[in-house]
Short mmCIF file of C-alpha atoms and ligand atoms in Angstrom, two decimals:
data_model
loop_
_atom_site.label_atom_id
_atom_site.label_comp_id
_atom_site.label_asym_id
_atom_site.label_seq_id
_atom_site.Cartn_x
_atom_site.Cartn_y
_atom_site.Cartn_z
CA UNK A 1 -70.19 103.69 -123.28
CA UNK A 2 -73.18 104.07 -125.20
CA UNK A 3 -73.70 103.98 -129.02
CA UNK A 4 -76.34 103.94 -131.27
CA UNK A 5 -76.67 100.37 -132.97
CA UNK A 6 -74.55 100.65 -135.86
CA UNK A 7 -75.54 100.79 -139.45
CA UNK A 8 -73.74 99.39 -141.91
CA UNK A 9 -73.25 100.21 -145.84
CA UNK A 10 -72.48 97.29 -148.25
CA UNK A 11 -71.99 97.79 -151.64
CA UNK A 12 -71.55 95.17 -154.35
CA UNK A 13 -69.61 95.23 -157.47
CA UNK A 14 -70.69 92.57 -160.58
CA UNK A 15 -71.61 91.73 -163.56
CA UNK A 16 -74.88 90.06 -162.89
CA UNK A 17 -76.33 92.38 -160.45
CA UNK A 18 -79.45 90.54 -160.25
CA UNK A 19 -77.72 87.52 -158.94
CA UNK A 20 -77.50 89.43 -155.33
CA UNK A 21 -81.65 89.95 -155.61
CA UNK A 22 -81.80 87.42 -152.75
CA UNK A 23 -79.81 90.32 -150.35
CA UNK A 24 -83.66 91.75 -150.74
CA UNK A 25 -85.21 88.71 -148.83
CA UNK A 26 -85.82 87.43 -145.48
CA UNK A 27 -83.74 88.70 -142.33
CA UNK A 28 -81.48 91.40 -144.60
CA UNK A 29 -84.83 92.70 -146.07
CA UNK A 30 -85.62 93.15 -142.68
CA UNK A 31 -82.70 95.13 -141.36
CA UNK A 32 -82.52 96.64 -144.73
CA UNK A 33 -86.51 97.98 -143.68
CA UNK A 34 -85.18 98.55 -140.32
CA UNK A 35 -82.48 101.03 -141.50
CA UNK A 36 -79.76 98.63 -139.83
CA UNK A 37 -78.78 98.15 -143.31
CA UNK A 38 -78.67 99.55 -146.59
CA UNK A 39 -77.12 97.88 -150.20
CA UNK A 40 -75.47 99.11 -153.30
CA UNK A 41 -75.10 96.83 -156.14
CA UNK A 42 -73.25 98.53 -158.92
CA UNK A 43 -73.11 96.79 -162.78
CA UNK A 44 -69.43 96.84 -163.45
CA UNK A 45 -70.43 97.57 -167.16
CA UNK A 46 -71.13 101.02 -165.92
CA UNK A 47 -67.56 101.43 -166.36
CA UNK A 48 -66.93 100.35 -169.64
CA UNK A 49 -66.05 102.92 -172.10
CA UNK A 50 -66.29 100.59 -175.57
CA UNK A 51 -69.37 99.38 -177.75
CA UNK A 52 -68.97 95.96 -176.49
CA UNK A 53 -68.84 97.09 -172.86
CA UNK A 54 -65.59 94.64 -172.05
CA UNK A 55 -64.60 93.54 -168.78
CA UNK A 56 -62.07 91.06 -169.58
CA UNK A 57 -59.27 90.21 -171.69
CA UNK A 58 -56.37 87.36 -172.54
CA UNK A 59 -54.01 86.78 -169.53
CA UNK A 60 -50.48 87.94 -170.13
CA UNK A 61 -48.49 84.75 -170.56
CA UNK A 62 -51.02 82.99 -172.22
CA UNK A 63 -53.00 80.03 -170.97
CA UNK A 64 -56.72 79.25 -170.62
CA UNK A 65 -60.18 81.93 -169.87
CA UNK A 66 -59.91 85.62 -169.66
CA UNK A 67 -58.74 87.82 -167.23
CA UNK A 68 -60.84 91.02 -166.07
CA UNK A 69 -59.06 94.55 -166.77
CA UNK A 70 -57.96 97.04 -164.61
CA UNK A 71 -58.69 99.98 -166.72
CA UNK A 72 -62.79 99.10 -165.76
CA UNK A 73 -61.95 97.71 -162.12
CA UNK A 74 -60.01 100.84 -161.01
CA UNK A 75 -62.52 103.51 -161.40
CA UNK A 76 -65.28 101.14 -160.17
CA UNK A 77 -63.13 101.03 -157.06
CA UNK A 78 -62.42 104.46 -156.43
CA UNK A 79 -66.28 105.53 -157.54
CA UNK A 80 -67.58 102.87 -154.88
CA UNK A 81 -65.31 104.24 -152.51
CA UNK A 82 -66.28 107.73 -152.81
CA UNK A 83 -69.64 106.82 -153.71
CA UNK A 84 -69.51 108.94 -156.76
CA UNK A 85 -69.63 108.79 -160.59
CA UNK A 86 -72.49 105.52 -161.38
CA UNK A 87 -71.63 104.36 -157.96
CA UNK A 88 -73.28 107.16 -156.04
CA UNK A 89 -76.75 107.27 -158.57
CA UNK A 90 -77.42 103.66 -158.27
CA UNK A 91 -80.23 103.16 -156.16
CA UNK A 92 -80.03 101.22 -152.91
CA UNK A 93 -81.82 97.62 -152.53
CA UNK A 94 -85.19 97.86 -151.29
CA UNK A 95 -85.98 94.74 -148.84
CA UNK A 96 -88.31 92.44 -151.13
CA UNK A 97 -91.37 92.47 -148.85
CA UNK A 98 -92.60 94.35 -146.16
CA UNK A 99 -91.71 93.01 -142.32
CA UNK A 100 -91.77 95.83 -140.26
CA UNK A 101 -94.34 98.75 -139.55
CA UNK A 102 -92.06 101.91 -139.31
CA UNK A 103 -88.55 101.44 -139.22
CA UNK A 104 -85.61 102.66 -137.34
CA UNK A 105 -84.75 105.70 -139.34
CA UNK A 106 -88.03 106.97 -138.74
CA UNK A 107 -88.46 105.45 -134.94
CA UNK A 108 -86.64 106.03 -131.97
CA UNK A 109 -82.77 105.02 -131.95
CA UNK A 110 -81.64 101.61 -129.92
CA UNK A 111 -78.97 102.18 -128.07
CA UNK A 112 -76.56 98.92 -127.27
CA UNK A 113 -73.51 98.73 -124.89
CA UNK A 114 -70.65 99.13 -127.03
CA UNK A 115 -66.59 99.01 -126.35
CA UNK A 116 -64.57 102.14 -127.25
CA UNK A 117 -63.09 102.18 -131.13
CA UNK A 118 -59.32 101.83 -131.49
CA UNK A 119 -59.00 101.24 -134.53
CA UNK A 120 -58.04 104.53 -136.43
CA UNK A 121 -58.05 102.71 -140.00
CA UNK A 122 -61.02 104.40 -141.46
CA UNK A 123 -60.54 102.69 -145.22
CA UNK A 124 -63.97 100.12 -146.00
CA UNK A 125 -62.76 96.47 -145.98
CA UNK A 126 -62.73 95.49 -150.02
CA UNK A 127 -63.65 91.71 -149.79
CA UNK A 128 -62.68 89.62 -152.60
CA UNK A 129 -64.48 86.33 -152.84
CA UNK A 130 -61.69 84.21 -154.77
CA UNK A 131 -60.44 80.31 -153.94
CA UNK A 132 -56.88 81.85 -153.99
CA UNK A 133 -58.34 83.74 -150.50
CA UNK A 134 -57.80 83.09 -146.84
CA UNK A 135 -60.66 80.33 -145.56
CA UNK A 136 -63.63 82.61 -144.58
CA UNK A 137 -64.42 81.98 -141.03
CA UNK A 138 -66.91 83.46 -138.03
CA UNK A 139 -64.45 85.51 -136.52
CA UNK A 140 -63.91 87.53 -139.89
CA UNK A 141 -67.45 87.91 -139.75
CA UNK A 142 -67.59 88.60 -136.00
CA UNK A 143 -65.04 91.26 -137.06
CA UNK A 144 -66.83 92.74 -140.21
CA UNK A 145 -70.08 93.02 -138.29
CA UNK A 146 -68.71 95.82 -136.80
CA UNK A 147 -67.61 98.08 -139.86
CA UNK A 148 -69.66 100.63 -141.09
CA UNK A 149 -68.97 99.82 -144.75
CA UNK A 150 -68.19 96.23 -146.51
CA UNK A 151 -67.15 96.29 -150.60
CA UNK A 152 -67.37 93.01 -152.24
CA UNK A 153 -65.89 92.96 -155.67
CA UNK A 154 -67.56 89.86 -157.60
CA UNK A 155 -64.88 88.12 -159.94
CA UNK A 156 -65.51 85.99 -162.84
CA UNK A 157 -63.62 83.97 -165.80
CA UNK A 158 -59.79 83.49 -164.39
CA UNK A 159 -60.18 86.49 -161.75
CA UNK A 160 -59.43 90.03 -161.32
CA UNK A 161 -56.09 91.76 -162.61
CA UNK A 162 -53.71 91.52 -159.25
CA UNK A 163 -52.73 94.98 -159.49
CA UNK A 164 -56.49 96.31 -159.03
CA UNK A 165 -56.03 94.74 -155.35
CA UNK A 166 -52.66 96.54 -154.95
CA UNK A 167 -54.07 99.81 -156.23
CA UNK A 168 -57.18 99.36 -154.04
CA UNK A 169 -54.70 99.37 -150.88
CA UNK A 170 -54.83 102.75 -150.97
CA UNK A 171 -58.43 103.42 -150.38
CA UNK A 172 -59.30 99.79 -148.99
CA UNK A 173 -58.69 97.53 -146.44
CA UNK A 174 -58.07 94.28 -149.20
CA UNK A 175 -59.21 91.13 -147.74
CA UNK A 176 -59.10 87.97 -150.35
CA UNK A 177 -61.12 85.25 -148.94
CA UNK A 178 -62.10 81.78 -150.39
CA UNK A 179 -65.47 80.03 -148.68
CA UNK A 180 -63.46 76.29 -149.46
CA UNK A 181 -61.90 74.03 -151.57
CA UNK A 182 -63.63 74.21 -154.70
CA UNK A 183 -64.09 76.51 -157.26
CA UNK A 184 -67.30 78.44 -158.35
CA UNK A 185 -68.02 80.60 -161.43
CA UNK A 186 -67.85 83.66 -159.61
CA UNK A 187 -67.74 85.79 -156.33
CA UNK A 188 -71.75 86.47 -156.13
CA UNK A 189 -72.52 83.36 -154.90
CA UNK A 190 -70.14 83.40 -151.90
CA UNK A 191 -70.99 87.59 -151.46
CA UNK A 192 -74.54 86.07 -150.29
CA UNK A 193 -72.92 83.53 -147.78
CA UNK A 194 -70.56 86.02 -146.29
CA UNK A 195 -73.28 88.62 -146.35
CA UNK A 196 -75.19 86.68 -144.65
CA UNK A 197 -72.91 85.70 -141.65
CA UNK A 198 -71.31 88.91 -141.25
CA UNK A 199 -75.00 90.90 -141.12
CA UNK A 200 -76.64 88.65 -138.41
CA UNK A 201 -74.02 89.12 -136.17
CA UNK A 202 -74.71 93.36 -136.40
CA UNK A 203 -76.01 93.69 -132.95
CA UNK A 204 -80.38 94.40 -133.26
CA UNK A 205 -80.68 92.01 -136.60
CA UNK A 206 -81.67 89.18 -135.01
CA UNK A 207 -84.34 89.25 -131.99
CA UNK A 208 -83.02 87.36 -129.97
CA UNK A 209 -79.84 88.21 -129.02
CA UNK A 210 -78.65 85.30 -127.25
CA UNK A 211 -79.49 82.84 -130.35
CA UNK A 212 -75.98 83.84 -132.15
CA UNK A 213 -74.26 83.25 -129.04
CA UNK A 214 -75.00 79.53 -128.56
CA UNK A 215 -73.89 79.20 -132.48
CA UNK A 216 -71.33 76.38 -134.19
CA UNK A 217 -68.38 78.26 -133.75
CA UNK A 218 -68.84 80.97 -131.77
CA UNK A 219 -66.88 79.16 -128.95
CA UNK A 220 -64.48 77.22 -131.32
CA UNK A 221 -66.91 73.97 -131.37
CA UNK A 222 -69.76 72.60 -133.57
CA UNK A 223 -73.13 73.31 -131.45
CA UNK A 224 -74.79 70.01 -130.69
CA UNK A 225 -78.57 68.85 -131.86
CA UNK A 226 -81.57 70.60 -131.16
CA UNK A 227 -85.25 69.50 -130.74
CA UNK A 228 -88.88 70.85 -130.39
CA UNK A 229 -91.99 69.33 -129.75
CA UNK A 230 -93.57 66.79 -129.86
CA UNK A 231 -91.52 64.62 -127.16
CA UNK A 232 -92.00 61.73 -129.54
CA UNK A 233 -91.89 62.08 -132.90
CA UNK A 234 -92.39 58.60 -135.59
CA UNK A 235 -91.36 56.63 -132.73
CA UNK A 236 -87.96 58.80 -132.01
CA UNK A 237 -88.04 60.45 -128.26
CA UNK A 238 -86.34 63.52 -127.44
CA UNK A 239 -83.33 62.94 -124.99
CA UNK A 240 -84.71 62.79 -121.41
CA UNK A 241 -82.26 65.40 -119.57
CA UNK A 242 -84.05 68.10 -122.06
CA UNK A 243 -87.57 67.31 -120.70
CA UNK A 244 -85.94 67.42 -116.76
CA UNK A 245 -86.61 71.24 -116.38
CA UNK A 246 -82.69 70.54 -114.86
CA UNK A 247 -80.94 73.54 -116.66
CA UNK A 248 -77.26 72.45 -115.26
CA UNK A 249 -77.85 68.99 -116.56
CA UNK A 250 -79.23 70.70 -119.32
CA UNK A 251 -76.26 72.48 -119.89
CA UNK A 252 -73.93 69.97 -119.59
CA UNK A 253 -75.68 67.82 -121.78
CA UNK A 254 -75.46 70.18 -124.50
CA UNK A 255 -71.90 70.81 -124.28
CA UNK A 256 -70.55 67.00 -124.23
CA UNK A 257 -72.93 67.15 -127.19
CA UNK A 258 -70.94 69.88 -129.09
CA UNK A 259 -67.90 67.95 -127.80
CA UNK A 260 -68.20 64.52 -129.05
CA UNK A 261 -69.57 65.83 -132.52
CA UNK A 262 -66.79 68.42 -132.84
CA UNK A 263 -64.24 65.29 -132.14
CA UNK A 264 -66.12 63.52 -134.25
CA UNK A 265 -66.89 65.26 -137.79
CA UNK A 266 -63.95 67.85 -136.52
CA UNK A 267 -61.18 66.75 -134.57
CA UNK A 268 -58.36 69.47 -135.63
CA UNK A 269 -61.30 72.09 -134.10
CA UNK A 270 -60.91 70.60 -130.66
CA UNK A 271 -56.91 70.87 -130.90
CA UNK A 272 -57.85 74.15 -131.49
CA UNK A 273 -60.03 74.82 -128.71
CA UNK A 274 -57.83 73.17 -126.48
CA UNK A 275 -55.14 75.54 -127.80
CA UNK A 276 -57.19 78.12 -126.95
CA UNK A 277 -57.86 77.69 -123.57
CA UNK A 278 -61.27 77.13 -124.67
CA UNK A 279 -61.63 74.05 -122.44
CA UNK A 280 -61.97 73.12 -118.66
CA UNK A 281 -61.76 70.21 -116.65
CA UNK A 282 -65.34 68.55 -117.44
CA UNK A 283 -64.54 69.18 -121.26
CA UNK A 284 -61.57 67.23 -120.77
CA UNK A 285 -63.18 64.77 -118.80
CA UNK A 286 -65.83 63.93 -121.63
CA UNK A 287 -63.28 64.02 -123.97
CA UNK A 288 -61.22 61.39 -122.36
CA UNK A 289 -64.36 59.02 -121.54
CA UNK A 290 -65.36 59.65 -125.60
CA UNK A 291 -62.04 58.64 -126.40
CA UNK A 292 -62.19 55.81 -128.66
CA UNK A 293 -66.15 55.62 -128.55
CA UNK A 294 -68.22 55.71 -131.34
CA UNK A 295 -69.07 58.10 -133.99
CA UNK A 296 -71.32 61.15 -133.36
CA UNK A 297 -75.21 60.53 -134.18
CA UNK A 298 -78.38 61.58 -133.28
CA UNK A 299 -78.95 60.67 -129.15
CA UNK A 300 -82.75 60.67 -130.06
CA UNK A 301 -83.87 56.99 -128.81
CA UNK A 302 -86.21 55.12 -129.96
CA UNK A 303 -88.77 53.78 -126.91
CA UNK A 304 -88.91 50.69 -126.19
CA UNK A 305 -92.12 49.06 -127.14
N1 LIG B 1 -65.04 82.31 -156.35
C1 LIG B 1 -64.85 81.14 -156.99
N2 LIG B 1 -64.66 80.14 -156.14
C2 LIG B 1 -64.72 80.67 -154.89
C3 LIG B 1 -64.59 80.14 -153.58
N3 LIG B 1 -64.35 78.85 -153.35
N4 LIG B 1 -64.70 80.98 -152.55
C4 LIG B 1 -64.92 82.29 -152.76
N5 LIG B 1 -65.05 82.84 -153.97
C5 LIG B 1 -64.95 82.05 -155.03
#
């Protein structure tokens, strides 16, 4: 089956929408020029209703920081949604400098090779940047790539009101997801990161399409080093099998590369792997012989003088 290359819709929620300027820049300027994609960022003060324009308040129970209120939350949620109310005036990001000449809206449509849709769930996927979230990973953005519409709703102080998330069911696919173990002031921040990963992956973005294919993770390991030229470089020489023009070797090479640094800075991802079925015979014949060897480092040798 054929489909056109799909474009996708995200819209932010936040109180600093000036914080997700950098959405404007670089390769999502680009596919924002290209008509791949386009971006709402909404000022959750839009849906204040008092002088002070309050988005938070003291948590029930007591204890420390403020808690953001439904009463604002909930509308902003179902305006987004419907893109109505100051969620369907708000103008769309424009990408920050040109890249293109002409873009896909006004070109001729790509077409891609695309698997049939099972999924009957029409609902956009509300992400929730929070460190109370499931860890964000590639395959959640392998799997977001493909929506047509992504929400973020950008949290601040002690979070969002729960009950905003259970409300939001009902128009929303909810997805709370923490990018690790520490804590930052607020959701924008990680909105760029996921942003980021998930809109590379949507197929046309990047030129070349093999590029995300060979990345850290997309086969469950950490992708091994990479060089350019020169050969030599302040006395450090490219490994030799990359200069052999040998491709197998070449390939080979590269993967006991991603193996022994995987093992190395990431064991529990080769239990994984292995798990997975992720692994033949040579993989488990490098990881045997790198049993007990030494750390992962740069293979680039220094020639002897
Ligand atoms: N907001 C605050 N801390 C966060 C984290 N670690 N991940 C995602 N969103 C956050």
């Amino acid at each position: 089956m054929v489909a056109k290359i799909g474009a996708m819709r995200i819209d932010v929620v936040t109180i600093f929408p000036e914080y997700l300027d950098p959405l404007r820049h670089a390769l999502l300027g680009r596919a924002i020029e290209r008509g791949i994609l386009s971006v709402g960022v909404h000022d959750l003060r839009s849906w204040t209703h008092d002088v002070h324009k309050a988005v938070d308040d003291t948590p029930f129970g007591g204890g420390p920081g403020m808690v953001m209120k439904p009463e604002v939350w909930g509308p902003a949620l179902d305006d987004v949604a419907a893109l109505a109310g100051p969620a369907g005036q708000d103008a769309l990001l424009e990408s920050a400098s040109p890249h293109v000449r002409g873009g896909l809206r006004a070109g001729k449509e790509t077409t891609v090779d695309a698997a049939p849709v099972e999924d009957p769930d029409t609902r956009p996927v509300l992400i929730v940047p929070t460190p109370a979230g499931r860890p964000f990973t590639q395959d959640m953005a392998q799997r977001w790539s493909q929506e047509e519409r992504l929400v973020f709703a950008c949290g601040r102080y002690e979070g969002i009101d729960q009950r905003v998330f259970t409300d939001a069911q009902q128009r929303y696919r909810v997805e709370e997801v923490s990018l690790g173990d520490y804590v930052l002031i607020g959701g924008e921040v990680a909105v760029l990161v996921i942003a980021e990963a998930v809109v590379r992956l949507i197929p046309g973005v990047l030129g070349n399409r093999a590029s995300h294919q060979e990345d850290s993770f997309q086969d469950g390991l950490l992708e091994g080093p990479s060089y350019t030229k020169p050969r030599v470089w302040r006395d450090l020489e490219v490994p030799e099998v990359l200069t052999s023009g040998n491709h197998a070797k070449v390939a080979r090479w590269r993967r006991d590369q991603s193996l022994h640094r995987t093992l190395s800075v990431r064991p529990g991802l080769v239990e994984d792997a292995a798990d997975a079925g992720l692994l033949d015979k040579a993989d488990r014949r490098t990881l045997a012989a790198l049993e007990g060897s030494d750390a992962w480092s740069d293979p680039a040798t220094v020639p002897e003088k």
